[in-house]
Tab-separated table of C-alpha atoms and ligand atoms in Angstrom:
chain	number	residue	atom	x	y	z
A	36	MET	CA	201.822	36.902	-103.842
A	37	ARG	CA	198.429	37.916	-102.475
A	38	ILE	CA	196.175	38.334	-105.476
A	39	ALA	CA	192.752	39.973	-105.663
A	40	VAL	CA	190.624	38.953	-108.650
A	41	VAL	CA	188.073	41.723	-109.143
A	42	GLY	CA	185.086	40.530	-111.201
A	43	ALA	CA	185.782	36.920	-110.166
A	44	THR	CA	182.236	35.786	-111.025
A	45	GLY	CA	182.339	37.132	-114.595
A	46	MET	CA	183.358	35.560	-117.911
A	47	VAL	CA	186.894	36.942	-117.744
A	48	GLY	CA	187.225	36.557	-113.963
A	49	ARG	CA	186.438	32.843	-114.040
A	50	VAL	CA	188.983	32.237	-116.790
A	51	MET	CA	191.435	34.377	-114.816
A	52	LEU	CA	191.189	31.986	-111.847
A	53	GLN	CA	191.681	29.043	-114.210
A	54	VAL	CA	194.735	30.599	-115.898
A	55	LEU	CA	196.338	31.525	-112.539
A	56	GLU	CA	195.928	27.917	-111.467
A	57	GLU	CA	197.147	26.356	-114.731
A	58	ARG	CA	200.251	28.534	-114.879
A	59	ASN	CA	201.058	27.848	-111.234
A	60	PHE	CA	201.207	31.525	-110.424
A	61	PRO	CA	202.849	31.862	-106.979
A	62	ILE	CA	199.774	32.636	-104.886
A	63	THR	CA	199.721	32.629	-101.108
A	64	GLU	CA	196.247	34.120	-100.861
A	65	ILE	CA	193.498	34.567	-103.424
A	66	ILE	CA	190.909	37.291	-102.781
A	67	PRO	CA	187.844	36.995	-105.049
A	68	VAL	CA	185.915	40.246	-105.420
A	69	ALA	CA	182.626	41.040	-107.181
A	70	SER	CA	179.619	43.320	-106.900
A	71	GLU	CA	177.496	43.626	-103.751
A	72	ARG	CA	175.141	41.079	-105.375
A	73	SER	CA	177.765	38.361	-105.001
A	74	VAL	CA	179.410	39.291	-101.688
A	75	GLY	CA	179.287	36.332	-99.273
A	76	LYS	CA	178.816	33.738	-102.028
A	77	THR	CA	181.709	31.402	-102.633
A	78	ILE	CA	183.917	30.608	-105.575
A	79	GLU	CA	186.248	27.680	-106.138
A	80	TYR	CA	189.999	27.990	-106.639
A	81	ARG	CA	192.315	24.938	-106.629
A	82	GLY	CA	189.530	22.782	-105.224
A	83	LYS	CA	188.850	25.080	-102.247
A	84	GLU	CA	185.916	27.420	-101.676
A	85	TYR	CA	186.650	31.120	-101.130
A	86	LYS	CA	184.185	33.802	-99.973
A	87	ILE	CA	183.651	36.710	-102.334
A	88	VAL	CA	184.429	40.034	-100.669
A	89	SER	CA	183.367	43.622	-101.377
A	90	MET	CA	185.551	46.185	-103.133
A	91	GLN	CA	186.207	48.100	-99.902
A	92	ASP	CA	187.198	44.935	-98.000
A	93	ALA	CA	189.476	43.990	-100.890
A	94	VAL	CA	191.255	47.375	-100.798
A	95	GLU	CA	191.863	46.851	-97.089
A	96	THR	CA	193.630	43.529	-97.711
A	97	ARG	CA	196.460	45.508	-99.407
A	98	ALA	CA	196.993	42.675	-101.860
A	99	ASP	CA	200.195	42.688	-103.917
A	100	ILE	CA	198.301	42.589	-107.222
A	101	ALA	CA	194.635	43.164	-108.111
A	102	ILE	CA	193.518	41.950	-111.520
A	103	PHE	CA	190.379	43.862	-112.509
A	104	SER	CA	187.726	42.669	-114.957
A	105	ALA	CA	184.589	44.330	-113.646
A	106	GLY	CA	183.848	47.038	-116.216
A	107	GLY	CA	185.204	50.518	-116.869
A	108	GLU	CA	183.191	52.374	-114.238
A	109	THR	CA	184.330	50.012	-111.470
A	110	SER	CA	187.932	50.456	-112.608
A	111	LYS	CA	187.738	54.221	-112.740
A	112	GLN	CA	186.280	54.369	-109.269
A	113	TRP	CA	188.316	51.662	-107.545
A	114	ALA	CA	191.675	51.136	-109.245
A	115	PRO	CA	193.138	54.369	-107.770
A	116	LYS	CA	192.034	53.257	-104.271
A	117	PHE	CA	193.904	49.967	-104.628
A	118	ALA	CA	196.935	51.781	-106.089
A	119	GLU	CA	196.912	54.223	-103.147
A	120	VAL	CA	197.458	51.411	-100.631
A	121	GLY	CA	200.313	49.987	-102.707
A	122	THR	CA	198.472	47.300	-104.686
A	123	THR	CA	199.459	47.016	-108.352
A	124	VAL	CA	196.335	46.955	-110.525
A	125	ILE	CA	196.224	45.140	-113.860
A	126	ASP	CA	193.039	46.383	-115.495
A	127	ASN	CA	191.097	44.643	-118.263
A	128	SER	CA	188.633	47.456	-118.903
A	129	SER	CA	189.098	50.357	-121.300
A	130	ALA	CA	189.223	52.899	-118.428
A	131	TRP	CA	192.985	53.553	-118.459
A	132	ARG	CA	194.226	52.243	-121.782
A	133	MET	CA	194.745	55.537	-123.576
A	134	ASP	CA	195.834	57.461	-120.455
A	135	PRO	CA	199.336	58.663	-121.377
A	136	ASP	CA	200.554	57.970	-117.826
A	137	LYS	CA	199.405	54.332	-117.772
A	138	PRO	CA	201.258	51.584	-119.630
A	139	LEU	CA	199.237	49.454	-122.067
A	140	ILE	CA	200.971	46.104	-122.213
A	141	VAL	CA	201.230	42.990	-124.338
A	142	PRO	CA	204.155	41.189	-122.669
A	143	GLU	CA	205.609	39.774	-125.903
A	144	ILE	CA	205.840	43.341	-127.253
A	145	ASN	CA	206.399	46.045	-124.637
A	146	ALA	CA	206.620	44.726	-121.059
A	147	ASP	CA	210.122	46.255	-120.948
A	148	ILE	CA	208.577	49.693	-120.268
A	149	LEU	CA	207.127	48.575	-116.895
A	150	THR	CA	208.591	49.981	-113.688
A	151	LYS	CA	207.892	49.541	-109.979
A	152	GLU	CA	206.138	52.926	-110.015
A	153	ASP	CA	203.419	51.671	-112.390
A	154	LYS	CA	200.527	51.003	-110.050
A	155	ILE	CA	197.787	50.861	-112.703
A	156	ILE	CA	198.658	48.834	-115.787
A	157	ALA	CA	196.169	48.492	-118.636
A	158	ASN	CA	195.457	45.255	-120.485
A	159	PRO	CA	194.505	46.016	-124.100
A	160	ASN	CA	191.189	45.277	-125.787
A	161	CYS	CA	190.805	41.607	-126.778
A	162	SER	CA	190.623	42.329	-130.532
A	163	THR	CA	193.694	44.553	-130.279
A	164	ILE	CA	195.841	41.939	-128.541
A	165	GLN	CA	195.454	39.279	-131.224
A	166	LEU	CA	196.011	41.893	-133.943
A	167	VAL	CA	199.263	43.298	-132.537
A	168	MET	CA	200.679	39.833	-131.821
A	169	VAL	CA	200.781	39.382	-135.613
A	170	LEU	CA	201.386	42.993	-136.677
A	171	ASN	CA	204.381	43.650	-134.449
A	172	PRO	CA	206.884	41.112	-135.848
A	173	LEU	CA	205.826	42.043	-139.394
A	174	HIS	CA	206.177	45.749	-138.612
A	175	ILE	CA	209.708	45.286	-137.313
A	176	LYS	CA	210.728	43.597	-140.577
A	177	TYR	CA	208.656	45.361	-143.265
A	178	GLY	CA	207.182	48.530	-141.681
A	179	VAL	CA	203.391	48.560	-141.460
A	180	LYS	CA	201.870	51.482	-143.386
A	181	ARG	CA	198.116	50.807	-143.233
A	182	VAL	CA	195.820	48.135	-141.811
A	183	VAL	CA	192.190	47.352	-142.677
A	184	VAL	CA	190.639	44.993	-140.131
A	185	SER	CA	187.165	43.445	-139.967
A	186	THR	CA	186.287	41.434	-136.888
A	187	TYR	CA	183.918	38.525	-136.266
A	188	GLN	CA	183.586	38.668	-132.492
A	189	SER	CA	182.357	36.034	-130.072
A	190	VAL	CA	179.495	36.790	-127.679
A	191	THR	CA	181.809	35.851	-124.788
A	192	GLY	CA	183.435	39.240	-125.447
A	193	THR	CA	180.320	40.980	-124.148
A	194	GLY	CA	180.106	38.974	-120.913
A	195	LYS	CA	177.996	36.329	-119.220
A	196	ASP	CA	174.631	37.995	-119.969
A	197	ALA	CA	175.370	37.929	-123.710
A	198	VAL	CA	176.175	34.206	-123.595
A	199	GLU	CA	172.871	33.730	-121.805
A	200	GLN	CA	171.072	35.708	-124.551
A	201	LEU	CA	172.573	33.530	-127.311
A	202	ASN	CA	171.907	30.248	-125.483
A	203	GLY	CA	168.361	31.341	-124.634
A	204	GLU	CA	167.654	32.239	-128.259
A	205	ILE	CA	169.075	28.910	-129.482
A	206	GLU	CA	166.908	27.020	-126.982
A	207	GLY	CA	163.812	29.150	-127.665
A	208	ARG	CA	163.714	30.547	-124.116
A	209	ASP	CA	162.563	34.074	-123.297
A	210	VAL	CA	165.766	35.906	-122.263
A	211	ALA	CA	166.851	39.441	-121.509
A	212	LYS	CA	168.515	41.099	-124.518
A	213	VAL	CA	171.995	42.510	-124.107
A	214	TYR	CA	172.203	43.348	-127.815
A	215	PRO	CA	169.641	45.577	-129.554
A	216	TYR	CA	168.631	42.599	-131.745
A	217	GLN	CA	168.581	38.823	-131.715
A	218	ILE	CA	172.153	37.529	-132.036
A	219	PHE	CA	171.291	33.902	-132.957
A	220	LYS	CA	171.367	33.518	-136.783
A	221	ASN	CA	172.559	37.116	-137.014
A	222	ALA	CA	175.673	39.288	-137.471
A	223	LEU	CA	175.587	42.690	-135.785
A	224	PRO	CA	177.903	45.394	-137.169
A	225	HIS	CA	177.824	46.896	-133.716
A	226	CYS	CA	180.322	46.125	-130.899
A	227	ASP	CA	180.263	48.529	-127.941
A	228	VAL	CA	178.543	51.899	-128.321
A	229	PHE	CA	178.610	54.299	-131.281
A	230	ASP	CA	180.826	57.356	-131.195
A	231	GLU	CA	178.622	60.315	-132.150
A	232	GLU	CA	181.329	62.285	-133.885
A	233	THR	CA	182.803	59.640	-136.192
A	234	GLY	CA	180.053	57.026	-136.653
A	235	TYR	CA	182.511	54.317	-135.605
A	236	THR	CA	181.828	52.114	-132.601
A	237	LYS	CA	184.069	52.428	-129.544
A	238	GLU	CA	185.381	48.902	-130.264
A	239	GLU	CA	186.484	50.036	-133.741
A	240	LEU	CA	188.187	53.126	-132.328
A	241	LYS	CA	190.032	51.023	-129.727
A	242	LEU	CA	191.355	48.866	-132.580
A	243	THR	CA	192.681	51.924	-134.367
A	244	LYS	CA	194.314	53.625	-131.374
A	245	GLU	CA	195.625	50.926	-129.028
A	246	PRO	CA	198.050	49.208	-131.480
A	247	ARG	CA	199.976	52.469	-131.986
A	248	LYS	CA	200.507	52.864	-128.257
A	249	ILE	CA	201.557	49.231	-127.723
A	250	MET	CA	203.833	49.066	-130.765
A	251	ARG	CA	205.158	52.609	-130.177
A	252	VAL	CA	204.435	53.827	-133.720
A	253	GLU	CA	202.751	57.143	-134.452
A	254	GLU	CA	202.306	56.904	-138.180
A	255	MET	CA	200.514	53.535	-138.601
A	256	ASN	CA	197.016	53.990	-140.105
A	257	ILE	CA	194.335	51.511	-139.054
A	258	THR	CA	190.662	51.347	-139.963
A	259	ALA	CA	188.252	48.810	-138.482
A	260	THR	CA	184.757	47.342	-138.731
A	261	ALA	CA	183.771	45.262	-135.695
A	262	VAL	CA	181.009	42.674	-136.038
A	263	ARG	CA	179.397	40.497	-133.357
A	264	VAL	CA	178.596	36.954	-134.503
A	265	PRO	CA	176.690	34.156	-132.724
A	266	ILE	CA	179.691	32.071	-131.668
A	267	GLN	CA	181.458	31.494	-128.361
A	268	GLY	CA	184.938	30.149	-129.132
A	269	GLY	CA	186.926	33.305	-129.834
A	270	HIS	CA	187.325	36.348	-132.032
A	271	SER	CA	188.303	36.130	-135.724
A	272	GLU	CA	189.780	38.951	-137.791
A	273	SER	CA	190.197	39.455	-141.508
A	274	VAL	CA	193.251	41.692	-141.813
A	275	ASN	CA	194.698	43.514	-144.814
A	276	ILE	CA	198.166	44.965	-144.181
A	277	GLU	CA	200.040	47.342	-146.462
A	278	PHE	CA	203.785	47.534	-145.784
A	279	GLU	CA	206.415	50.153	-146.579
A	280	ASN	CA	208.609	47.414	-148.053
A	281	ASP	CA	207.977	44.314	-150.106
A	282	PHE	CA	207.979	40.898	-148.453
A	283	ASN	CA	208.422	37.290	-149.318
A	284	LEU	CA	205.516	35.018	-148.310
A	285	ALA	CA	207.810	32.240	-147.091
A	286	ASP	CA	209.646	34.757	-144.870
A	287	VAL	CA	206.357	36.062	-143.485
A	288	ARG	CA	205.299	32.530	-142.540
A	289	LYS	CA	208.695	31.818	-140.971
A	290	LEU	CA	208.639	35.059	-138.988
A	291	LEU	CA	205.164	34.362	-137.614
A	292	SER	CA	205.926	30.731	-136.826
A	293	GLU	CA	208.904	31.920	-134.758
A	294	GLN	CA	206.901	34.508	-132.788
A	295	ASP	CA	206.269	33.480	-129.162
A	296	GLY	CA	202.541	33.109	-128.532
A	297	VAL	CA	201.635	32.826	-132.252
A	298	THR	CA	200.773	29.559	-134.017
A	299	LEU	CA	200.816	29.386	-137.789
A	300	GLN	CA	197.942	27.384	-139.292
A	301	ASP	CA	198.289	27.962	-142.988
A	302	ASN	CA	197.936	25.140	-145.479
A	303	PRO	CA	195.102	25.328	-148.010
A	304	ASP	CA	195.976	21.803	-149.272
A	305	THR	CA	194.833	20.313	-145.969
A	306	ASN	CA	192.149	22.928	-145.171
A	307	THR	CA	194.367	24.176	-142.365
A	308	TYR	CA	193.447	27.652	-141.156
A	309	PRO	CA	192.566	29.240	-137.810
A	310	MET	CA	189.034	28.813	-136.521
A	311	ALA	CA	187.267	30.183	-133.465
A	312	PHE	CA	186.083	26.687	-132.635
A	313	TYR	CA	189.672	25.430	-132.217
A	314	SER	CA	191.006	28.505	-130.450
A	315	GLU	CA	188.646	28.086	-127.487
A	316	GLY	CA	190.550	27.420	-124.265
A	317	LYS	CA	193.960	27.990	-125.914
A	318	ASP	CA	196.454	30.708	-125.099
A	319	ASP	CA	198.010	31.263	-128.514
A	320	VAL	CA	197.006	33.587	-131.308
A	321	PHE	CA	196.436	31.646	-134.541
A	322	VAL	CA	197.217	33.043	-137.991
A	323	GLY	CA	196.629	31.678	-141.476
A	324	ARG	CA	195.100	32.340	-144.943
A	325	ILE	CA	198.301	34.276	-145.592
A	326	ARG	CA	198.355	35.555	-149.165
A	327	ARG	CA	199.277	38.546	-151.251
A	328	ASP	CA	196.636	41.182	-151.885
A	329	LEU	CA	196.624	41.041	-155.694
A	330	SER	CA	195.078	44.504	-155.981
A	331	GLN	CA	198.104	46.536	-154.809
A	332	PRO	CA	201.826	46.134	-154.087
A	333	ASN	CA	203.425	45.320	-150.685
A	334	THR	CA	200.095	44.198	-149.236
A	335	LEU	CA	199.113	41.030	-147.424
A	336	ASN	CA	195.841	39.403	-146.369
A	337	CYS	CA	195.558	37.120	-143.363
A	338	TRP	CA	193.079	35.680	-140.876
A	339	ILE	CA	193.792	35.943	-137.143
A	340	VAL	CA	191.914	34.049	-134.410
A	341	ALA	CA	192.281	33.887	-130.623
A	342	ASP	CA	190.209	33.039	-127.576
A	343	ASN	CA	189.225	36.516	-126.369
A	344	LEU	CA	188.874	35.288	-122.781
A	345	ARG	CA	192.418	33.772	-122.775
A	346	LYS	CA	195.084	35.761	-124.688
A	347	GLY	CA	192.515	38.519	-125.266
A	348	ALA	CA	192.051	39.007	-121.517
A	349	ALA	CA	193.052	36.570	-118.734
A	350	THR	CA	196.248	35.057	-120.148
A	351	ASN	CA	197.644	38.442	-121.145
A	352	ALA	CA	196.864	39.848	-117.673
A	353	VAL	CA	198.479	36.890	-115.903
A	354	GLN	CA	201.539	37.178	-118.180
A	355	ILE	CA	201.835	40.829	-117.083
A	356	ALA	CA	201.637	39.694	-113.443
A	357	GLU	CA	204.307	37.056	-114.114
A	358	TYR	CA	206.572	39.695	-115.646
A	359	LEU	CA	206.126	41.940	-112.588
A	360	VAL	CA	207.002	39.121	-110.205
A	361	LYS	CA	209.971	37.899	-112.253
A	362	ASN	CA	211.442	41.392	-112.470
A	363	ASN	CA	210.759	42.376	-108.870
A	364	LEU	CA	208.400	45.186	-109.872
A	365	VAL	CA	205.707	44.482	-107.336
A	366	GLY	CA	205.354	44.454	-103.556
B	1015	NAP	N1	184.847	39.216	-122.267
B	1015	NAP	C1	185.973	39.543	-122.878
B	1015	NAP	O1	186.415	38.915	-123.865
B	1015	NAP	C2	186.793	40.683	-122.389
B	1015	NAP	C3	188.042	40.838	-122.927
B	1015	NAP	C4	188.840	41.884	-122.492
B	1015	NAP	C5	188.353	42.727	-121.512
B	1015	NAP	N2	187.108	42.555	-120.994
B	1015	NAP	C6	186.658	43.468	-119.940
B	1015	NAP	O2	186.568	42.769	-118.711
B	1015	NAP	C7	185.508	43.291	-117.938
B	1015	NAP	C8	184.555	42.174	-117.525
B	1015	NAP	O3	184.078	41.519	-118.661
B	1015	NAP	P1	183.276	40.149	-118.571
B	1015	NAP	O4	183.080	39.744	-119.973
B	1015	NAP	O5	183.926	39.208	-117.620
B	1015	NAP	O6	181.862	40.663	-117.944
B	1015	NAP	P2	180.779	39.840	-117.091
B	1015	NAP	O7	180.768	38.415	-117.469
B	1015	NAP	O8	179.523	40.617	-117.230
B	1015	NAP	O9	181.303	39.955	-115.568
B	1015	NAP	C9	181.369	41.195	-114.898
B	1015	NAP	C10	182.045	41.013	-113.540
B	1015	NAP	O10	182.195	42.290	-112.925
B	1015	NAP	C11	181.570	42.259	-111.644
B	1015	NAP	N3	180.996	43.569	-111.342
B	1015	NAP	C12	180.022	44.213	-112.010
B	1015	NAP	N4	179.761	45.392	-111.415
B	1015	NAP	C13	180.587	45.485	-110.342
B	1015	NAP	C14	180.787	46.452	-109.322
B	1015	NAP	N5	180.084	47.594	-109.278
B	1015	NAP	N6	181.708	46.199	-108.357
B	1015	NAP	C15	182.421	45.053	-108.378
B	1015	NAP	N7	182.284	44.091	-109.319
B	1015	NAP	C16	181.372	44.315	-110.290
B	1015	NAP	C17	180.487	41.196	-111.775
B	1015	NAP	O11	180.102	40.745	-110.487
B	1015	NAP	P3	178.634	40.113	-110.223
B	1015	NAP	O12	178.677	38.699	-110.695
B	1015	NAP	O13	178.517	40.231	-108.748
B	1015	NAP	O14	177.662	40.951	-110.980
B	1015	NAP	C18	181.246	40.139	-112.573
B	1015	NAP	O15	182.145	39.434	-111.750
B	1015	NAP	C19	184.882	44.408	-118.783
B	1015	NAP	O16	185.478	45.621	-118.389
B	1015	NAP	C20	185.271	44.048	-120.178
B	1015	NAP	O17	185.343	45.175	-121.019
B	1015	NAP	C21	186.318	41.539	-121.406
């Protein structure tokens, strides 16, 4: 496969190159792409230096797959141009996720809908991916009725400039602000921009809409509050799930421990629970603090953590690419 990595110099792009290498993705040529600012600079892949090329030059390579993580505007403008020359685009931005003609994929859940005709495939939002990895197996067994999710999101989710803001503030350096306020020693109830009509942020709205599309359920109600916190390891989520049917806690734990890509960390006796610090650099989604909501029937509380740059972005995208290759859906 000839693979273009668009946004190769960014937070997600760099992890993308790492994940492609670790998983031994069958690459014959890697084409790193970034903005005009980076064209001509080099980037390392498998111990070799590769020159970063422009978007137009990348289109002309007619790569088999282009994995985009370069922002929504870049995707809107360029993904169709890659698709036109026959390249399959896997896009990490929010540009195409809710487009009814574009599949939104978490491979463990709905890769079966992919066909050779899908030339732009959307990767879900990072907070959505870790949520649906836990919701989906529970939904199949008990029927999810309503979800209340509050997130504690890593600055790596905003990109390299946000990491620089946090590190600069920790070290007392004067740095450019990506967030409207200091993030060090703070918690901002503000991820992405505000939606004028509803008062929610775009991140919160993504969390309410994307799971329904991925899990193929119309009637599931989700409400979200997304909070940015001064950590780098991964995103954490406090999740309250009301089911149609009652459940048994031991069965819930068994179900989640059997789910591919999910690791159960749930033992209060040994202080075992998921933490952002431990999720960093790992591909799995971690779930724990599983307990009944004592305030109403058929309702569960849990705590879900994942590295937003791995399963929340790069790993999920590479798994989609692996599925395409394995099922002859590309090229
Ligand atoms: N961070 C996450 O956890 C996460 C998770 C899921 C999805 N995403 C999505 O992934 C995308 C990138 O996020 P990030 O966190 O990696 O951001 P980032 O660290 O700021 O990196 C942005 C990348 O996009 C490139 N880029 C910017 N403008 C471009 C243009 N006009 N043409 C070509 N390349 C351009 C940058 O190149 P230069 O270095 O040349 O500027 C850089 O490689 C965003 O759409 C984001 O929503 C991020």
